[in-house]
Amino acid sequence: MAASVSPLCSSFRLSSGVLRPCCTATFRIHRKSGGERRFFHRSATRQDAIVISGTAMARQIHKEIQRDVEDWVSRGNPRPHLSVILVGDDPASRTYVRNKTKVAAALGISSETLVRPSSVSQDELLEMIYTLNRDWRVSGLLVQLPLPAHSWTPKELPPQLLSSHTEHINERAVCNAIAPEKDVDGFHIVNIGKLCLDQKSMVPATPAAVWEILKRAEIQTAGRTVLVAGRSKNVGMPIAMLLHTDGRHERPGGDATVTIAHRCTPREQLKELASLADIIVAAAGIPHLITADMVKEGAAVIDVGINRIEDPNTGKIRLIGDVDFEEVRKKAGFITPVPGGVGPMTVAMLMKNTVTAARNALMH
């Protein structure tokens, strides 16, 4: 999930040593897309950042996937099929899974959701995965994360025996149980290893979404300074790997100079690192971690965070990112919103992985 990147001059102009969005270049990008929906729209004032619509970008990818699927099926191949295992009854996980299967159906990808209670044992879950691995009809397979920790301890047991009867499912064991060629989440140790070695593999959907946004928005990464705020093994680390690795390799990387910040990075140091970054990827899961005083003029800011907070005015739950959007948009050159940014692109890249998995099935 990588490609060459257009020169940054197509999206920025240099003014007094500061990178700023170039209005003429922006128009050129819009015009080049022809009849397709635009990926960008301007904020309220001319000086504000270009807001990158992940929703519009995902729609374009959906069209590409639909064409690929129909071409694949028309040549006598089985329709790509995605199997999703959902453990427990977490509302957010149910929403995510429902959204994935809804998009799959719209793109011509068949799917199924296999629900198990939070009391399911690790052995039962692993056996289920092994069965799906052997099923030739299943192209792609994922287990919705996070998995619930659960206890089946009888209340009558004495306290000294409680710990021995509390069971937690090992997420790493579950991810590694999925066949690498069916691992559409890209979490298997083989796929992560190949990613780190610049080899073709299933790239995790969220990092792939960030990479695809940068490419399609024509934001250059080669030679640029990038800050990734967040070091999770499923998001922050793979994003950093994609952006810093060699663009000439089998799985081309971004050739950027990448710094990773995390929960132990002092705030003043985070501010210093962010102020030097041409591109900031916020993926820490901390609301409004990145504020306007941290961002240099014209930087591209990609917000991966999804945080649920209660609106003090309405009492309703709403989504916000890791970036103080309203203030940062006044300084950034490009910015993604939450919702409507990385989220829709993540689902789109998951669908691309499912089609790739269907092709992989011919080689296994």
PDB file of C-alpha atoms in Angstrom, residues 107-318:
ATOM      1  CA  LEU A 107     -18.786  -2.959  -2.532  1.00  0.00           C
ATOM      2  CA  GLY A 108     -19.848  -6.465  -3.543  1.00  0.00           C
ATOM      3  CA  ILE A 109     -17.860  -8.222  -0.816  1.00  0.00           C
ATOM      4  CA  SER A 110     -19.793 -10.885   1.066  1.00  0.00           C
ATOM      5  CA  SER A 111     -19.352 -10.958   4.836  1.00  0.00           C
ATOM      6  CA  GLU A 112     -20.482 -12.571   8.058  1.00  0.00           C
ATOM      7  CA  THR A 113     -20.268 -11.611  11.711  1.00  0.00           C
ATOM      8  CA  LEU A 114     -19.689 -14.425  14.177  1.00  0.00           C
ATOM      9  CA  VAL A 115     -20.621 -13.303  17.685  1.00  0.00           C
ATOM     10  CA  ARG A 116     -19.332 -14.966  20.816  1.00  0.00           C
ATOM     11  CA  PRO A 117     -20.030 -14.028  24.455  1.00  0.00           C
ATOM     12  CA  SER A 118     -17.350 -12.370  26.553  1.00  0.00           C
ATOM     13  CA  SER A 119     -17.158 -15.616  28.537  1.00  0.00           C
ATOM     14  CA  VAL A 120     -15.706 -17.503  25.545  1.00  0.00           C
ATOM     15  CA  SER A 121     -12.406 -19.168  26.396  1.00  0.00           C
ATOM     16  CA  GLN A 122      -9.195 -18.537  24.515  1.00  0.00           C
ATOM     17  CA  ASP A 123      -9.073 -22.159  23.365  1.00  0.00           C
ATOM     18  CA  GLU A 124     -12.598 -21.905  21.931  1.00  0.00           C
ATOM     19  CA  LEU A 125     -11.720 -18.694  20.133  1.00  0.00           C
ATOM     20  CA  LEU A 126      -8.507 -20.126  18.695  1.00  0.00           C
ATOM     21  CA  GLU A 127     -10.300 -23.243  17.457  1.00  0.00           C
ATOM     22  CA  MET A 128     -12.849 -21.041  15.730  1.00  0.00           C
ATOM     23  CA  ILE A 129     -10.052 -19.139  13.996  1.00  0.00           C
ATOM     24  CA  TYR A 130      -8.322 -22.352  12.893  1.00  0.00           C
ATOM     25  CA  THR A 131     -11.593 -23.554  11.352  1.00  0.00           C
ATOM     26  CA  LEU A 132     -11.994 -20.317   9.400  1.00  0.00           C
ATOM     27  CA  ASN A 133      -8.352 -20.473   8.305  1.00  0.00           C
ATOM     28  CA  ARG A 134      -9.088 -23.833   6.655  1.00  0.00           C
ATOM     29  CA  ASP A 135     -12.314 -22.655   5.008  1.00  0.00           C
ATOM     30  CA  TRP A 136     -11.516 -21.873   1.361  1.00  0.00           C
ATOM     31  CA  ARG A 137     -14.617 -19.665   1.134  1.00  0.00           C
ATOM     32  CA  VAL A 138     -13.173 -17.179   3.643  1.00  0.00           C
ATOM     33  CA  SER A 139     -10.883 -14.646   1.945  1.00  0.00           C
ATOM     34  CA  GLY A 140     -10.253 -12.359   4.901  1.00  0.00           C
ATOM     35  CA  LEU A 141     -10.582 -12.851   8.637  1.00  0.00           C
ATOM     36  CA  LEU A 142     -10.407 -10.470  11.567  1.00  0.00           C
ATOM     37  CA  VAL A 143     -11.165 -10.516  15.265  1.00  0.00           C
ATOM     38  CA  GLN A 144     -12.543  -7.171  16.432  1.00  0.00           C
ATOM     39  CA  LEU A 145     -10.237  -5.610  19.018  1.00  0.00           C
ATOM     40  CA  PRO A 146     -10.016  -4.900  21.850  1.00  0.00           C
ATOM     41  CA  LEU A 147     -11.023  -8.249  23.313  1.00  0.00           C
ATOM     42  CA  PRO A 148     -12.798  -8.113  26.667  1.00  0.00           C
ATOM     43  CA  ALA A 149     -11.040  -9.358  29.759  1.00  0.00           C
ATOM     44  CA  HIS A 150     -13.460 -11.559  31.634  1.00  0.00           C
ATOM     45  CA  SER A 151     -13.801 -13.582  34.780  1.00  0.00           C
ATOM     46  CA  TRP A 152     -15.865 -16.720  35.227  1.00  0.00           C
ATOM     47  CA  THR A 153     -14.971 -17.084  38.907  1.00  0.00           C
ATOM     48  CA  PRO A 154     -17.694 -18.641  41.066  1.00  0.00           C
ATOM     49  CA  LYS A 155     -18.584 -16.225  43.850  1.00  0.00           C
ATOM     50  CA  GLU A 156     -18.248 -18.922  46.460  1.00  0.00           C
ATOM     51  CA  LEU A 157     -14.491 -19.398  45.879  1.00  0.00           C
ATOM     52  CA  PRO A 158     -12.220 -18.041  48.619  1.00  0.00           C
ATOM     53  CA  PRO A 159     -10.161 -14.899  47.762  1.00  0.00           C
ATOM     54  CA  GLN A 160      -6.865 -16.832  47.602  1.00  0.00           C
ATOM     55  CA  LEU A 161      -8.198 -18.832  44.626  1.00  0.00           C
ATOM     56  CA  LEU A 162      -9.675 -15.933  42.659  1.00  0.00           C
ATOM     57  CA  SER A 163      -6.595 -15.164  40.562  1.00  0.00           C
ATOM     58  CA  SER A 164      -6.261 -18.729  39.320  1.00  0.00           C
ATOM     59  CA  HIS A 165      -9.827 -18.699  38.010  1.00  0.00           C
ATOM     60  CA  THR A 166      -9.688 -15.359  36.239  1.00  0.00           C
ATOM     61  CA  GLU A 167      -9.120 -15.731  32.518  1.00  0.00           C
ATOM     62  CA  HIS A 168      -7.861 -13.129  30.085  1.00  0.00           C
ATOM     63  CA  ILE A 169      -7.658 -13.726  26.366  1.00  0.00           C
ATOM     64  CA  ASN A 170      -4.206 -13.044  24.982  1.00  0.00           C
ATOM     65  CA  GLU A 171      -4.733 -10.698  22.031  1.00  0.00           C
ATOM     66  CA  ARG A 172      -1.301 -11.433  20.584  1.00  0.00           C
ATOM     67  CA  ALA A 173      -2.029 -15.173  20.548  1.00  0.00           C
ATOM     68  CA  VAL A 174      -5.347 -14.489  18.812  1.00  0.00           C
ATOM     69  CA  CYS A 175      -3.779 -12.222  16.161  1.00  0.00           C
ATOM     70  CA  ASN A 176      -1.030 -14.752  15.475  1.00  0.00           C
ATOM     71  CA  ALA A 177      -3.580 -17.561  15.084  1.00  0.00           C
ATOM     72  CA  ILE A 178      -5.059 -15.974  11.949  1.00  0.00           C
ATOM     73  CA  ALA A 179      -3.414 -17.194   8.737  1.00  0.00           C
ATOM     74  CA  PRO A 180      -1.114 -14.358   7.518  1.00  0.00           C
ATOM     75  CA  GLU A 181      -2.611 -14.449   4.018  1.00  0.00           C
ATOM     76  CA  LYS A 182      -6.119 -13.934   5.491  1.00  0.00           C
ATOM     77  CA  ASP A 183      -5.027 -11.395   8.099  1.00  0.00           C
ATOM     78  CA  VAL A 184      -6.821  -8.309   6.747  1.00  0.00           C
ATOM     79  CA  ASP A 185      -6.083  -6.354   9.932  1.00  0.00           C
ATOM     80  CA  GLY A 186      -2.353  -6.863   9.290  1.00  0.00           C
ATOM     81  CA  PHE A 187      -1.675  -7.729  12.939  1.00  0.00           C
ATOM     82  CA  HIS A 188      -0.042 -11.148  12.478  1.00  0.00           C
ATOM     83  CA  ILE A 189       3.617 -11.192  13.484  1.00  0.00           C
ATOM     84  CA  VAL A 190       4.581 -12.242   9.933  1.00  0.00           C
ATOM     85  CA  ASN A 191       2.816  -9.244   8.395  1.00  0.00           C
ATOM     86  CA  ILE A 192       4.268  -6.841  10.961  1.00  0.00           C
ATOM     87  CA  GLY A 193       7.726  -8.322  10.361  1.00  0.00           C
ATOM     88  CA  LYS A 194       7.422  -7.909   6.602  1.00  0.00           C
ATOM     89  CA  LEU A 195       6.233  -4.344   7.099  1.00  0.00           C
ATOM     90  CA  CYS A 196       9.360  -3.587   9.123  1.00  0.00           C
ATOM     91  CA  LEU A 197      11.536  -5.182   6.422  1.00  0.00           C
ATOM     92  CA  ASP A 198       9.937  -3.126   3.627  1.00  0.00           C
ATOM     93  CA  GLN A 199       8.377  -6.235   2.091  1.00  0.00           C
ATOM     94  CA  LYS A 200       4.897  -6.507   0.629  1.00  0.00           C
ATOM     95  CA  SER A 201       2.407  -7.550   3.271  1.00  0.00           C
ATOM     96  CA  MET A 202      -1.017  -6.842   4.694  1.00  0.00           C
ATOM     97  CA  VAL A 203      -0.573  -3.347   6.099  1.00  0.00           C
ATOM     98  CA  PRO A 204      -2.794  -2.505   9.097  1.00  0.00           C
ATOM     99  CA  ALA A 205      -5.796  -0.545   7.885  1.00  0.00           C
ATOM    100  CA  THR A 206      -5.368   2.640   9.930  1.00  0.00           C
ATOM    101  CA  PRO A 207      -1.670   3.160   9.066  1.00  0.00           C
ATOM    102  CA  ALA A 208      -2.540   2.344   5.445  1.00  0.00           C
ATOM    103  CA  ALA A 209      -5.296   4.990   5.623  1.00  0.00           C
ATOM    104  CA  VAL A 210      -2.843   7.648   6.822  1.00  0.00           C
ATOM    105  CA  TRP A 211      -0.391   6.720   4.067  1.00  0.00           C
ATOM    106  CA  GLU A 212      -3.132   6.799   1.419  1.00  0.00           C
ATOM    107  CA  ILE A 213      -4.388  10.199   2.600  1.00  0.00           C
ATOM    108  CA  LEU A 214      -0.914  11.683   2.279  1.00  0.00           C
ATOM    109  CA  LYS A 215      -0.485  10.223  -1.213  1.00  0.00           C
ATOM    110  CA  ARG A 216      -3.855  11.272  -2.557  1.00  0.00           C
ATOM    111  CA  ALA A 217      -3.567  14.737  -1.051  1.00  0.00           C
ATOM    112  CA  GLU A 218      -0.158  15.011  -2.753  1.00  0.00           C
ATOM    113  CA  ILE A 219       1.626  15.818   0.493  1.00  0.00           C
ATOM    114  CA  GLN A 220       5.279  14.957   0.041  1.00  0.00           C
ATOM    115  CA  THR A 221       6.968  12.895   2.733  1.00  0.00           C
ATOM    116  CA  ALA A 222      10.451  12.402   1.239  1.00  0.00           C
ATOM    117  CA  GLY A 223      12.954  14.552   3.085  1.00  0.00           C
ATOM    118  CA  ARG A 224      10.293  15.930   5.413  1.00  0.00           C
ATOM    119  CA  THR A 225      10.171  15.871   9.205  1.00  0.00           C
ATOM    120  CA  VAL A 226       7.332  13.847  10.713  1.00  0.00           C
ATOM    121  CA  LEU A 227       6.124  13.550  14.294  1.00  0.00           C
ATOM    122  CA  VAL A 228       4.014  10.508  15.183  1.00  0.00           C
ATOM    123  CA  ALA A 229       2.345  11.025  18.562  1.00  0.00           C
ATOM    124  CA  GLY A 230       1.552   7.494  19.745  1.00  0.00           C
ATOM    125  CA  ARG A 231       3.516   4.237  19.714  1.00  0.00           C
ATOM    126  CA  SER A 232       0.864   1.514  19.709  1.00  0.00           C
ATOM    127  CA  LYS A 233       1.860  -1.655  17.871  1.00  0.00           C
ATOM    128  CA  ASN A 234      -1.262  -1.514  15.691  1.00  0.00           C
ATOM    129  CA  VAL A 235      -1.228   2.178  14.741  1.00  0.00           C
ATOM    130  CA  GLY A 236       1.664   4.421  15.821  1.00  0.00           C
ATOM    131  CA  MET A 237       4.519   2.015  15.148  1.00  0.00           C
ATOM    132  CA  PRO A 238       3.303   0.881  11.683  1.00  0.00           C
ATOM    133  CA  ILE A 239       2.671   4.490  10.657  1.00  0.00           C
ATOM    134  CA  ALA A 240       6.230   5.401  11.625  1.00  0.00           C
ATOM    135  CA  MET A 241       7.558   2.390   9.685  1.00  0.00           C
ATOM    136  CA  LEU A 242       5.632   3.345   6.540  1.00  0.00           C
ATOM    137  CA  LEU A 243       6.765   6.945   6.643  1.00  0.00           C
ATOM    138  CA  HIS A 244      10.465   6.528   7.383  1.00  0.00           C
ATOM    139  CA  THR A 245      11.401   3.519   5.234  1.00  0.00           C
ATOM    140  CA  ASP A 246      13.094   3.547   1.830  1.00  0.00           C
ATOM    141  CA  GLY A 247      10.936   4.531  -1.129  1.00  0.00           C
ATOM    142  CA  ARG A 248      12.996   2.290  -3.447  1.00  0.00           C
ATOM    143  CA  HIS A 249      12.218  -0.953  -1.647  1.00  0.00           C
ATOM    144  CA  GLU A 250       9.705  -3.715  -2.423  1.00  0.00           C
ATOM    145  CA  ARG A 251       7.152  -1.993  -0.213  1.00  0.00           C
ATOM    146  CA  PRO A 252       8.053   1.652  -0.857  1.00  0.00           C
ATOM    147  CA  GLY A 253       8.212   3.891   2.195  1.00  0.00           C
ATOM    148  CA  GLY A 254       7.967   7.622   2.693  1.00  0.00           C
ATOM    149  CA  ASP A 255      11.674   8.511   3.100  1.00  0.00           C
ATOM    150  CA  ALA A 256      10.777  10.907   5.914  1.00  0.00           C
ATOM    151  CA  THR A 257      12.688  11.655   9.098  1.00  0.00           C
ATOM    152  CA  VAL A 258      10.318  10.347  11.762  1.00  0.00           C
ATOM    153  CA  THR A 259      10.187  10.976  15.501  1.00  0.00           C
ATOM    154  CA  ILE A 260       7.831   9.028  17.776  1.00  0.00           C
ATOM    155  CA  ALA A 261       6.423  10.646  20.923  1.00  0.00           C
ATOM    156  CA  HIS A 262       4.448   8.782  23.588  1.00  0.00           C
ATOM    157  CA  ARG A 263       2.987   9.043  27.070  1.00  0.00           C
ATOM    158  CA  CYS A 264       6.439   9.423  28.647  1.00  0.00           C
ATOM    159  CA  THR A 265       7.404  12.330  26.392  1.00  0.00           C
ATOM    160  CA  PRO A 266       7.323  15.530  28.481  1.00  0.00           C
ATOM    161  CA  ARG A 267       4.812  18.035  27.158  1.00  0.00           C
ATOM    162  CA  GLU A 268       7.454  20.698  26.571  1.00  0.00           C
ATOM    163  CA  GLN A 269       9.484  18.238  24.531  1.00  0.00           C
ATOM    164  CA  LEU A 270       6.365  17.225  22.606  1.00  0.00           C
ATOM    165  CA  LYS A 271       5.731  20.882  21.833  1.00  0.00           C
ATOM    166  CA  GLU A 272       9.311  21.340  20.638  1.00  0.00           C
ATOM    167  CA  LEU A 273       9.174  18.251  18.400  1.00  0.00           C
ATOM    168  CA  ALA A 274       5.785  19.195  16.956  1.00  0.00           C
ATOM    169  CA  SER A 275       6.944  22.728  16.158  1.00  0.00           C
ATOM    170  CA  LEU A 276       9.658  21.284  13.904  1.00  0.00           C
ATOM    171  CA  ALA A 277       7.403  18.823  12.077  1.00  0.00           C
ATOM    172  CA  ASP A 278       6.222  19.269   8.490  1.00  0.00           C
ATOM    173  CA  ILE A 279       3.699  16.486   9.144  1.00  0.00           C
ATOM    174  CA  ILE A 280       2.088  15.562  12.472  1.00  0.00           C
ATOM    175  CA  VAL A 281       0.226  12.280  12.907  1.00  0.00           C
ATOM    176  CA  ALA A 282      -1.729  12.310  16.164  1.00  0.00           C
ATOM    177  CA  ALA A 283      -2.504   8.760  17.284  1.00  0.00           C
ATOM    178  CA  ALA A 284      -2.258   8.779  21.071  1.00  0.00           C
ATOM    179  CA  GLY A 285      -5.931   8.586  22.029  1.00  0.00           C
ATOM    180  CA  ILE A 286      -5.727  11.770  24.118  1.00  0.00           C
ATOM    181  CA  PRO A 287      -8.316  14.488  23.359  1.00  0.00           C
ATOM    182  CA  HIS A 288      -6.784  17.755  22.122  1.00  0.00           C
ATOM    183  CA  LEU A 289      -3.234  16.548  22.728  1.00  0.00           C
ATOM    184  CA  ILE A 290      -2.000  18.626  19.785  1.00  0.00           C
ATOM    185  CA  THR A 291      -2.751  22.311  20.242  1.00  0.00           C
ATOM    186  CA  ALA A 292      -2.208  25.312  18.000  1.00  0.00           C
ATOM    187  CA  ASP A 293       0.857  26.536  19.870  1.00  0.00           C
ATOM    188  CA  MET A 294       2.633  23.276  18.965  1.00  0.00           C
ATOM    189  CA  VAL A 295       2.040  23.422  15.205  1.00  0.00           C
ATOM    190  CA  LYS A 296       4.191  25.345  12.776  1.00  0.00           C
ATOM    191  CA  GLU A 297       2.632  27.354   9.969  1.00  0.00           C
ATOM    192  CA  GLY A 298       1.644  25.237   6.976  1.00  0.00           C
ATOM    193  CA  ALA A 299       2.159  21.816   8.558  1.00  0.00           C
ATOM    194  CA  ALA A 300      -0.014  18.865   7.535  1.00  0.00           C
ATOM    195  CA  VAL A 301      -1.891  17.447  10.534  1.00  0.00           C
ATOM    196  CA  ILE A 302      -3.441  13.972  10.347  1.00  0.00           C
ATOM    197  CA  ASP A 303      -5.720  13.195  13.297  1.00  0.00           C
ATOM    198  CA  VAL A 304      -6.105   9.467  13.991  1.00  0.00           C
ATOM    199  CA  GLY A 305      -7.622   9.865  17.456  1.00  0.00           C
ATOM    200  CA  ILE A 306     -11.181   8.812  18.222  1.00  0.00           C
ATOM    201  CA  ASN A 307     -12.263   9.966  21.665  1.00  0.00           C
ATOM    202  CA  ARG A 308     -15.791   9.845  23.016  1.00  0.00           C
ATOM    203  CA  ILE A 309     -16.669  12.743  25.299  1.00  0.00           C
ATOM    204  CA  GLU A 310     -19.873  14.067  26.754  1.00  0.00           C
ATOM    205  CA  ASP A 311     -20.971  17.379  25.314  1.00  0.00           C
ATOM    206  CA  PRO A 312     -21.491  19.709  28.321  1.00  0.00           C
ATOM    207  CA  ASN A 313     -24.284  21.557  26.518  1.00  0.00           C
ATOM    208  CA  THR A 314     -26.369  18.630  25.260  1.00  0.00           C
ATOM    209  CA  GLY A 315     -25.216  15.772  27.483  1.00  0.00           C
ATOM    210  CA  LYS A 316     -24.784  13.640  24.363  1.00  0.00           C
ATOM    211  CA  ILE A 317     -21.650  11.696  23.475  1.00  0.00           C
ATOM    212  CA  ARG A 318     -19.667  13.124  20.596  1.00  0.00           C
TER     213      ARG A 318
END
